[in-house]
PDB file of C-alpha atoms in Angstrom:
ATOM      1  CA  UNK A   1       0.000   0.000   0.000  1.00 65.00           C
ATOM      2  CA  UNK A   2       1.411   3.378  -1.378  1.00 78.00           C
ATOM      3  CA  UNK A   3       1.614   6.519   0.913  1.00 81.00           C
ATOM      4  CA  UNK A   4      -1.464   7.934  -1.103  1.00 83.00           C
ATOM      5  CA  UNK A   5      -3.739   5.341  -0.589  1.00 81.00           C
ATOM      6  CA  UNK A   6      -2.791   4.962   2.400  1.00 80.00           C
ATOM      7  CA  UNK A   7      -3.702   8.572   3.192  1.00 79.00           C
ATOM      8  CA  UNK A   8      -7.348   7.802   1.702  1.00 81.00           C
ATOM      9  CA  UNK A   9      -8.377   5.154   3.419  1.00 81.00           C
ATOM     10  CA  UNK A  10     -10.709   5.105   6.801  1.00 82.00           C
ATOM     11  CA  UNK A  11      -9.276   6.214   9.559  1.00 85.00           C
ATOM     12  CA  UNK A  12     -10.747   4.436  12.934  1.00 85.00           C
ATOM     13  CA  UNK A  13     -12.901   6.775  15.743  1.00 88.00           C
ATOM     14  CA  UNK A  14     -10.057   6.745  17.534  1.00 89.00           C
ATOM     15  CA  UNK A  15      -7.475   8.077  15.543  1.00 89.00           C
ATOM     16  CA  UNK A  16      -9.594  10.813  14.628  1.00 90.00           C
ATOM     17  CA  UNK A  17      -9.827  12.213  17.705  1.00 93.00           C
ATOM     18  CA  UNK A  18      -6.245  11.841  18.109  1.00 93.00           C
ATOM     19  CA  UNK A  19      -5.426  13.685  14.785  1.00 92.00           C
ATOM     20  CA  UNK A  20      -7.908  16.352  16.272  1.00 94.00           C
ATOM     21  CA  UNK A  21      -5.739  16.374  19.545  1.00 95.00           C
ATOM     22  CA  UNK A  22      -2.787  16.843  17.810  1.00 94.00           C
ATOM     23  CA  UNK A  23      -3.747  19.697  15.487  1.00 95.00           C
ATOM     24  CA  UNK A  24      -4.827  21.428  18.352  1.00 96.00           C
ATOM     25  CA  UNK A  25      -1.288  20.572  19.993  1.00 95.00           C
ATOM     26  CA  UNK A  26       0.320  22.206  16.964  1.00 95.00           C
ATOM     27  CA  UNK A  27      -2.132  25.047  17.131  1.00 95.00           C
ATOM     28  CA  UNK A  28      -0.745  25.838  20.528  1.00 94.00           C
ATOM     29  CA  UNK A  29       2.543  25.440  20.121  1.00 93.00           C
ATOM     30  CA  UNK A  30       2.875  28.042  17.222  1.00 93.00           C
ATOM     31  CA  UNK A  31       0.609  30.328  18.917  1.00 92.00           C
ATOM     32  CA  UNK A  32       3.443  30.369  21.615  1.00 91.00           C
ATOM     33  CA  UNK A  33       6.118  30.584  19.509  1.00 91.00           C
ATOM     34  CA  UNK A  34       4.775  33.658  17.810  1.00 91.00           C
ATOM     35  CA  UNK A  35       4.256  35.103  20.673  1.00 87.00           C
ATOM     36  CA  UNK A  36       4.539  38.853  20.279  1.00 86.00           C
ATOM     37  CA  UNK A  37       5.872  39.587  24.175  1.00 87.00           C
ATOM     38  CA  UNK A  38       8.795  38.754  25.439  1.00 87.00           C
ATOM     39  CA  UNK A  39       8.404  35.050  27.281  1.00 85.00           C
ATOM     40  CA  UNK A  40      10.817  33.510  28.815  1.00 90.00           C
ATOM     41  CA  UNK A  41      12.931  30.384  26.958  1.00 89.00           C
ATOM     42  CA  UNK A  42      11.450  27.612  28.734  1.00 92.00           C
ATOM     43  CA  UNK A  43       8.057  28.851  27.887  1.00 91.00           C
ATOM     44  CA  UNK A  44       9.407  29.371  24.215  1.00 89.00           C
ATOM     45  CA  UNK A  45      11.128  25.626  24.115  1.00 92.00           C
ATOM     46  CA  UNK A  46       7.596  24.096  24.919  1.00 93.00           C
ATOM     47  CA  UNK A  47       5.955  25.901  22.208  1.00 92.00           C
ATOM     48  CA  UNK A  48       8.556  24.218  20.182  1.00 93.00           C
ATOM     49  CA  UNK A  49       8.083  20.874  21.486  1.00 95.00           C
ATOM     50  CA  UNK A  50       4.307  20.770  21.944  1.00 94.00           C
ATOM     51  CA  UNK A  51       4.104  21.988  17.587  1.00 95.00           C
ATOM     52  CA  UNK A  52       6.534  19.104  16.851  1.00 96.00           C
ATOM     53  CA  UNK A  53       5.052  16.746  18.949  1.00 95.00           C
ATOM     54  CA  UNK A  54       1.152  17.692  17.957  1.00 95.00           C
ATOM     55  CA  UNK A  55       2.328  17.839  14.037  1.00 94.00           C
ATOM     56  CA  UNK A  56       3.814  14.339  14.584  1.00 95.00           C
ATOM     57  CA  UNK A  57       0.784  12.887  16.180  1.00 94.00           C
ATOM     58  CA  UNK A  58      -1.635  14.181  13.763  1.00 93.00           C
ATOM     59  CA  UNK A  59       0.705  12.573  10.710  1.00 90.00           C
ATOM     60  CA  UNK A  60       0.918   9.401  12.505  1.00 91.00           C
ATOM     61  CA  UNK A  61      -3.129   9.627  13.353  1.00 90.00           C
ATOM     62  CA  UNK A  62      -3.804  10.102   9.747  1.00 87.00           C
ATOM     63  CA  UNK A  63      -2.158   7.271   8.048  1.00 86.00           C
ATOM     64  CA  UNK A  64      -3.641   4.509  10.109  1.00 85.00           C
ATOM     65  CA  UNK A  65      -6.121   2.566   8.530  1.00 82.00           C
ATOM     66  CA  UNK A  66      -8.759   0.627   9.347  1.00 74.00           C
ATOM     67  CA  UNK A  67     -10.112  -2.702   7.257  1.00 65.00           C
ATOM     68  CA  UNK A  68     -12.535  -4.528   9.279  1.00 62.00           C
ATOM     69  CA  UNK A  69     -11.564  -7.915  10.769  1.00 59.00           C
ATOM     70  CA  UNK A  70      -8.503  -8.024   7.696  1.00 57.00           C
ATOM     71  CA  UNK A  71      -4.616  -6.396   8.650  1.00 56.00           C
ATOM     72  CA  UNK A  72      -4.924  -6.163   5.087  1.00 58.00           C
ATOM     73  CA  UNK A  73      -7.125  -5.248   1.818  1.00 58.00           C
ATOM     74  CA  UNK A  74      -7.314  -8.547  -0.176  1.00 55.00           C
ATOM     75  CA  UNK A  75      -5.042  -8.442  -3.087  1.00 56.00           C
ATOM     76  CA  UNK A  76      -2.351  -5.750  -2.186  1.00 54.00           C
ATOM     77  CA  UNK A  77       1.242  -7.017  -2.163  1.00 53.00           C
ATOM     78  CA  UNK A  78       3.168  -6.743   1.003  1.00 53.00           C
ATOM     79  CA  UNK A  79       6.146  -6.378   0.436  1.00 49.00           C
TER      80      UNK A  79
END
């Protein structure tokens, strides 16, 4: 299965809400970073982390799929 595909295919309940989580996560994280006053660098740091880590999540959130009771569609090579 190709990384478009992939992409298209239904994404369980679960992972949804997890994608949503994570956007939100990234939201947060640049609105800290682009702060426009002065914070101090542990505040800035986390902003960092918490876009990386919420960008990451939602990425990993949207590429799982979901095929019933099957790992796998019938017919796709897995190699």
């Amino acid at each position: 299965m190709n990384i478009l595909n992939r992409a298209k295919a239904p994404t369980p309940k679960f992972f949804k809400h997890l994608r949503t989580f994570g956007l939100v996560l990234a939201a947060l994280g640049s609105v800290i970073i682009s702060a426009p006053v002065a914070l101090p660098v542990v505040i800035g740091s986390i902003g960092g982390y918490l876009a990386v880590a919420g960008g990451v999540l939602s990425a990993v959130s949207q590429l799982t799929t979901f095929y019933g009771d099957v790992p796998y569609p019938v017919g796709d090579d897995n190699e």
